[in-house]
Amino acid sequence: MSPPSGIAIVGRPFVDALLDPRTAFASPDVVANHAWLSREEKRLILWSWARDLLREARDGTAQTAACEAVLGALARFDPAAADEFEGAFATLSPDREGGRAQN
């Protein structure tokens, strides 16, 4: 049995997903529920996605809904990292409403 079309567990597609998760996955939930990725691969991809959004938050272009979705998915695999990113987002965007929902 082979991985679904477009995503492989190893090789260039995984590297591409780490470099720009939004080009490989429609949403953070797709990453979190992906059948062919390990917990660690999911954590790494979501961490990368959060890092990209943090850069956007610094530039004032990050979408709150996107941040919440990524942090919520990341919290499933690495709650400490999600908390750290949440704090960083709050520092960069103090007017942000709420925060990510607690699981």
PDB file of N, CA, C and O in Angstrom, residues 60-101:
ATOM      1  N   GLY A  60       2.564  41.870  10.801  1.00  0.00           N
ATOM      2  CA  GLY A  60       1.187  42.362  10.853  1.00  0.00           C
ATOM      3  C   GLY A  60       0.263  41.760   9.821  1.00  0.00           C
ATOM      4  O   GLY A  60      -0.812  42.291   9.563  1.00  0.00           O
ATOM      5  N   THR A  61       0.657  40.632   9.231  1.00  0.00           N
ATOM      6  CA  THR A  61      -0.168  40.037   8.171  1.00  0.00           C
ATOM      7  C   THR A  61      -0.795  38.696   8.558  1.00  0.00           C
ATOM      8  O   THR A  61      -1.514  38.113   7.752  1.00  0.00           O
ATOM      9  N   ALA A  62      -0.534  38.202   9.756  1.00  0.00           N
ATOM     10  CA  ALA A  62      -1.070  36.891  10.156  1.00  0.00           C
ATOM     11  C   ALA A  62      -2.564  36.985  10.420  1.00  0.00           C
ATOM     12  O   ALA A  62      -3.057  37.960  10.980  1.00  0.00           O
ATOM     13  N   GLN A  63      -3.285  35.973  10.005  1.00  0.00           N
ATOM     14  CA  GLN A  63      -4.721  35.871  10.250  1.00  0.00           C
ATOM     15  C   GLN A  63      -4.948  35.155  11.573  1.00  0.00           C
ATOM     16  O   GLN A  63      -4.414  34.065  11.792  1.00  0.00           O
ATOM     17  N   THR A  64      -5.754  35.748  12.450  1.00  0.00           N
ATOM     18  CA  THR A  64      -6.011  35.161  13.761  1.00  0.00           C
ATOM     19  C   THR A  64      -6.571  33.752  13.642  1.00  0.00           C
ATOM     20  O   THR A  64      -6.145  32.850  14.363  1.00  0.00           O
ATOM     21  N   ALA A  65      -7.504  33.542  12.728  1.00  0.00           N
ATOM     22  CA  ALA A  65      -8.115  32.212  12.581  1.00  0.00           C
ATOM     23  C   ALA A  65      -7.067  31.172  12.192  1.00  0.00           C
ATOM     24  O   ALA A  65      -7.091  30.042  12.687  1.00  0.00           O
ATOM     25  N   ALA A  66      -6.136  31.545  11.330  1.00  0.00           N
ATOM     26  CA  ALA A  66      -5.084  30.615  10.928  1.00  0.00           C
ATOM     27  C   ALA A  66      -4.186  30.285  12.115  1.00  0.00           C
ATOM     28  O   ALA A  66      -3.811  29.129  12.322  1.00  0.00           O
ATOM     29  N   CYS A  67      -3.848  31.305  12.907  1.00  0.00           N
ATOM     30  CA  CYS A  67      -3.021  31.074  14.090  1.00  0.00           C
ATOM     31  C   CYS A  67      -3.711  30.123  15.052  1.00  0.00           C
ATOM     32  O   CYS A  67      -3.092  29.185  15.567  1.00  0.00           O
ATOM     33  N   GLU A  68      -4.979  30.356  15.306  1.00  0.00           N
ATOM     34  CA  GLU A  68      -5.727  29.511  16.236  1.00  0.00           C
ATOM     35  C   GLU A  68      -5.802  28.073  15.732  1.00  0.00           C
ATOM     36  O   GLU A  68      -5.652  27.124  16.514  1.00  0.00           O
ATOM     37  N   ALA A  69      -6.013  27.896  14.436  1.00  0.00           N
ATOM     38  CA  ALA A  69      -6.102  26.547  13.872  1.00  0.00           C
ATOM     39  C   ALA A  69      -4.785  25.804  14.006  1.00  0.00           C
ATOM     40  O   ALA A  69      -4.752  24.627  14.396  1.00  0.00           O
ATOM     41  N   VAL A  70      -3.688  26.474  13.704  1.00  0.00           N
ATOM     42  CA  VAL A  70      -2.375  25.832  13.792  1.00  0.00           C
ATOM     43  C   VAL A  70      -2.035  25.514  15.246  1.00  0.00           C
ATOM     44  O   VAL A  70      -1.589  24.407  15.565  1.00  0.00           O
ATOM     45  N   LEU A  71      -2.251  26.471  16.141  1.00  0.00           N
ATOM     46  CA  LEU A  71      -1.925  26.236  17.547  1.00  0.00           C
ATOM     47  C   LEU A  71      -2.790  25.140  18.155  1.00  0.00           C
ATOM     48  O   LEU A  71      -2.322  24.339  18.963  1.00  0.00           O
ATOM     49  N   GLY A  72      -4.053  25.090  17.767  1.00  0.00           N
ATOM     50  CA  GLY A  72      -4.929  24.026  18.259  1.00  0.00           C
ATOM     51  C   GLY A  72      -4.459  22.651  17.814  1.00  0.00           C
ATOM     52  O   GLY A  72      -4.440  21.698  18.596  1.00  0.00           O
ATOM     53  N   ALA A  73      -4.058  22.549  16.555  1.00  0.00           N
ATOM     54  CA  ALA A  73      -3.555  21.268  16.047  1.00  0.00           C
ATOM     55  C   ALA A  73      -2.209  20.927  16.690  1.00  0.00           C
ATOM     56  O   ALA A  73      -1.979  19.780  17.095  1.00  0.00           O
ATOM     57  N   LEU A  74      -1.325  21.912  16.810  1.00  0.00           N
ATOM     58  CA  LEU A  74      -0.016  21.668  17.421  1.00  0.00           C
ATOM     59  C   LEU A  74      -0.157  21.220  18.872  1.00  0.00           C
ATOM     60  O   LEU A  74       0.597  20.351  19.332  1.00  0.00           O
ATOM     61  N   ALA A  75      -1.122  21.767  19.580  1.00  0.00           N
ATOM     62  CA  ALA A  75      -1.330  21.408  20.992  1.00  0.00           C
ATOM     63  C   ALA A  75      -1.629  19.923  21.166  1.00  0.00           C
ATOM     64  O   ALA A  75      -1.359  19.357  22.226  1.00  0.00           O
ATOM     65  N   ARG A  76      -2.154  19.280  20.129  1.00  0.00           N
ATOM     66  CA  ARG A  76      -2.426  17.842  20.206  1.00  0.00           C
ATOM     67  C   ARG A  76      -1.142  17.025  20.269  1.00  0.00           C
ATOM     68  O   ARG A  76      -1.132  15.919  20.803  1.00  0.00           O
ATOM     69  N   PHE A  77      -0.051  17.558  19.713  1.00  0.00           N
ATOM     70  CA  PHE A  77       1.203  16.822  19.602  1.00  0.00           C
ATOM     71  C   PHE A  77       2.326  17.403  20.457  1.00  0.00           C
ATOM     72  O   PHE A  77       3.254  16.688  20.811  1.00  0.00           O
ATOM     73  N   ASP A  78       2.238  18.701  20.766  1.00  0.00           N
ATOM     74  CA  ASP A  78       3.286  19.364  21.536  1.00  0.00           C
ATOM     75  C   ASP A  78       2.677  20.562  22.274  1.00  0.00           C
ATOM     76  O   ASP A  78       2.836  21.711  21.849  1.00  0.00           O
ATOM     77  N   PRO A  79       1.971  20.289  23.392  1.00  0.00           N
ATOM     78  CA  PRO A  79       1.291  21.368  24.112  1.00  0.00           C
ATOM     79  C   PRO A  79       2.242  22.472  24.576  1.00  0.00           C
ATOM     80  O   PRO A  79       1.890  23.651  24.538  1.00  0.00           O
ATOM     81  N   ALA A  80       3.452  22.112  24.981  1.00  0.00           N
ATOM     82  CA  ALA A  80       4.401  23.128  25.449  1.00  0.00           C
ATOM     83  C   ALA A  80       4.779  24.087  24.316  1.00  0.00           C
ATOM     84  O   ALA A  80       4.839  25.302  24.522  1.00  0.00           O
ATOM     85  N   ALA A  81       5.023  23.556  23.137  1.00  0.00           N
ATOM     86  CA  ALA A  81       5.353  24.410  21.996  1.00  0.00           C
ATOM     87  C   ALA A  81       4.168  25.295  21.631  1.00  0.00           C
ATOM     88  O   ALA A  81       4.338  26.486  21.336  1.00  0.00           O
ATOM     89  N   ALA A  82       2.968  24.740  21.656  1.00  0.00           N
ATOM     90  CA  ALA A  82       1.776  25.534  21.352  1.00  0.00           C
ATOM     91  C   ALA A  82       1.636  26.685  22.343  1.00  0.00           C
ATOM     92  O   ALA A  82       1.322  27.816  21.956  1.00  0.00           O
ATOM     93  N   ASP A  83       1.908  26.420  23.611  1.00  0.00           N
ATOM     94  CA  ASP A  83       1.838  27.476  24.631  1.00  0.00           C
ATOM     95  C   ASP A  83       2.896  28.555  24.368  1.00  0.00           C
ATOM     96  O   ASP A  83       2.623  29.748  24.521  1.00  0.00           O
ATOM     97  N   GLU A  84       4.095  28.141  23.990  1.00  0.00           N
ATOM     98  CA  GLU A  84       5.161  29.101  23.698  1.00  0.00           C
ATOM     99  C   GLU A  84       4.798  29.981  22.498  1.00  0.00           C
ATOM    100  O   GLU A  84       4.985  31.201  22.529  1.00  0.00           O
ATOM    101  N   PHE A  85       4.286  29.354  21.447  1.00  0.00           N
ATOM    102  CA  PHE A  85       3.869  30.119  20.277  1.00  0.00           C
ATOM    103  C   PHE A  85       2.712  31.049  20.638  1.00  0.00           C
ATOM    104  O   PHE A  85       2.664  32.195  20.188  1.00  0.00           O
ATOM    105  N   GLU A  86       1.779  30.569  21.454  1.00  0.00           N
ATOM    106  CA  GLU A  86       0.648  31.402  21.878  1.00  0.00           C
ATOM    107  C   GLU A  86       1.155  32.654  22.581  1.00  0.00           C
ATOM    108  O   GLU A  86       0.689  33.765  22.319  1.00  0.00           O
ATOM    109  N   GLY A  87       2.131  32.498  23.476  1.00  0.00           N
ATOM    110  CA  GLY A  87       2.711  33.643  24.158  1.00  0.00           C
ATOM    111  C   GLY A  87       3.386  34.603  23.198  1.00  0.00           C
ATOM    112  O   GLY A  87       3.277  35.828  23.337  1.00  0.00           O
ATOM    113  N   ALA A  88       4.081  34.056  22.218  1.00  0.00           N
ATOM    114  CA  ALA A  88       4.750  34.898  21.226  1.00  0.00           C
ATOM    115  C   ALA A  88       3.731  35.660  20.386  1.00  0.00           C
ATOM    116  O   ALA A  88       3.903  36.852  20.117  1.00  0.00           O
ATOM    117  N   PHE A  89       2.661  34.987  19.974  1.00  0.00           N
ATOM    118  CA  PHE A  89       1.612  35.666  19.216  1.00  0.00           C
ATOM    119  C   PHE A  89       0.981  36.775  20.050  1.00  0.00           C
ATOM    120  O   PHE A  89       0.718  37.866  19.557  1.00  0.00           O
ATOM    121  N   ALA A  90       0.737  36.503  21.335  1.00  0.00           N
ATOM    122  CA  ALA A  90       0.143  37.506  22.219  1.00  0.00           C
ATOM    123  C   ALA A  90       1.068  38.712  22.360  1.00  0.00           C
ATOM    124  O   ALA A  90       0.603  39.856  22.413  1.00  0.00           O
ATOM    125  N   THR A  91       2.363  38.482  22.407  1.00  0.00           N
ATOM    126  CA  THR A  91       3.325  39.577  22.504  1.00  0.00           C
ATOM    127  C   THR A  91       3.313  40.425  21.238  1.00  0.00           C
ATOM    128  O   THR A  91       3.364  41.655  21.299  1.00  0.00           O
ATOM    129  N   LEU A  92       3.225  39.762  20.094  1.00  0.00           N
ATOM    130  CA  LEU A  92       3.246  40.481  18.821  1.00  0.00           C
ATOM    131  C   LEU A  92       1.908  41.119  18.481  1.00  0.00           C
ATOM    132  O   LEU A  92       1.854  42.098  17.745  1.00  0.00           O
ATOM    133  N   SER A  93       0.835  40.565  18.996  1.00  0.00           N
ATOM    134  CA  SER A  93      -0.513  41.055  18.703  1.00  0.00           C
ATOM    135  C   SER A  93      -1.305  41.171  19.995  1.00  0.00           C
ATOM    136  O   SER A  93      -2.225  40.395  20.239  1.00  0.00           O
ATOM    137  N   PRO A  94      -0.979  42.137  20.859  1.00  0.00           N
ATOM    138  CA  PRO A  94      -1.638  42.232  22.156  1.00  0.00           C
ATOM    139  C   PRO A  94      -3.134  42.478  22.074  1.00  0.00           C
ATOM    140  O   PRO A  94      -3.862  42.186  23.014  1.00  0.00           O
ATOM    141  N   ASP A  95      -3.622  42.960  20.930  1.00  0.00           N
ATOM    142  CA  ASP A  95      -5.053  43.205  20.780  1.00  0.00           C
ATOM    143  C   ASP A  95      -5.822  41.973  20.320  1.00  0.00           C
ATOM    144  O   ASP A  95      -7.023  42.008  20.134  1.00  0.00           O
ATOM    145  N   ARG A  96      -5.105  40.869  20.126  1.00  0.00           N
ATOM    146  CA  ARG A  96      -5.744  39.610  19.711  1.00  0.00           C
ATOM    147  C   ARG A  96      -6.778  39.188  20.716  1.00  0.00           C
ATOM    148  O   ARG A  96      -6.519  39.170  21.898  1.00  0.00           O
ATOM    149  N   GLU A  97      -7.938  38.843  20.238  1.00  0.00           N
ATOM    150  CA  GLU A  97      -8.995  38.403  21.147  1.00  0.00           C
ATOM    151  C   GLU A  97      -8.775  36.962  21.566  1.00  0.00           C
ATOM    152  O   GLU A  97      -8.370  36.127  20.769  1.00  0.00           O
ATOM    153  N   GLY A  98      -9.082  36.699  22.805  1.00  0.00           N
ATOM    154  CA  GLY A  98      -9.085  35.326  23.311  1.00  0.00           C
ATOM    155  C   GLY A  98      -7.733  34.681  23.260  1.00  0.00           C
ATOM    156  O   GLY A  98      -6.750  35.212  23.710  1.00  0.00           O
ATOM    157  N   GLY A  99      -7.680  33.530  22.723  1.00  0.00           N
ATOM    158  CA  GLY A  99      -6.500  32.697  22.646  1.00  0.00           C
ATOM    159  C   GLY A  99      -6.987  31.381  22.123  1.00  0.00           C
ATOM    160  O   GLY A  99      -8.167  31.201  21.878  1.00  0.00           O
ATOM    161  N   ARG A 100      -6.106  30.454  21.992  1.00  0.00           N
ATOM    162  CA  ARG A 100      -6.568  29.176  21.473  1.00  0.00           C
ATOM    163  C   ARG A 100      -7.396  28.462  22.527  1.00  0.00           C
ATOM    164  O   ARG A 100      -7.169  28.600  23.714  1.00  0.00           O
ATOM    165  N   ALA A 101      -8.366  27.732  22.063  1.00  0.00           N
ATOM    166  CA  ALA A 101      -9.229  26.979  22.974  1.00  0.00           C
ATOM    167  C   ALA A 101      -8.419  25.890  23.666  1.00  0.00           C
ATOM    168  O   ALA A 101      -7.567  25.265  23.048  1.00  0.00           O
TER     169      ALA A 101
END
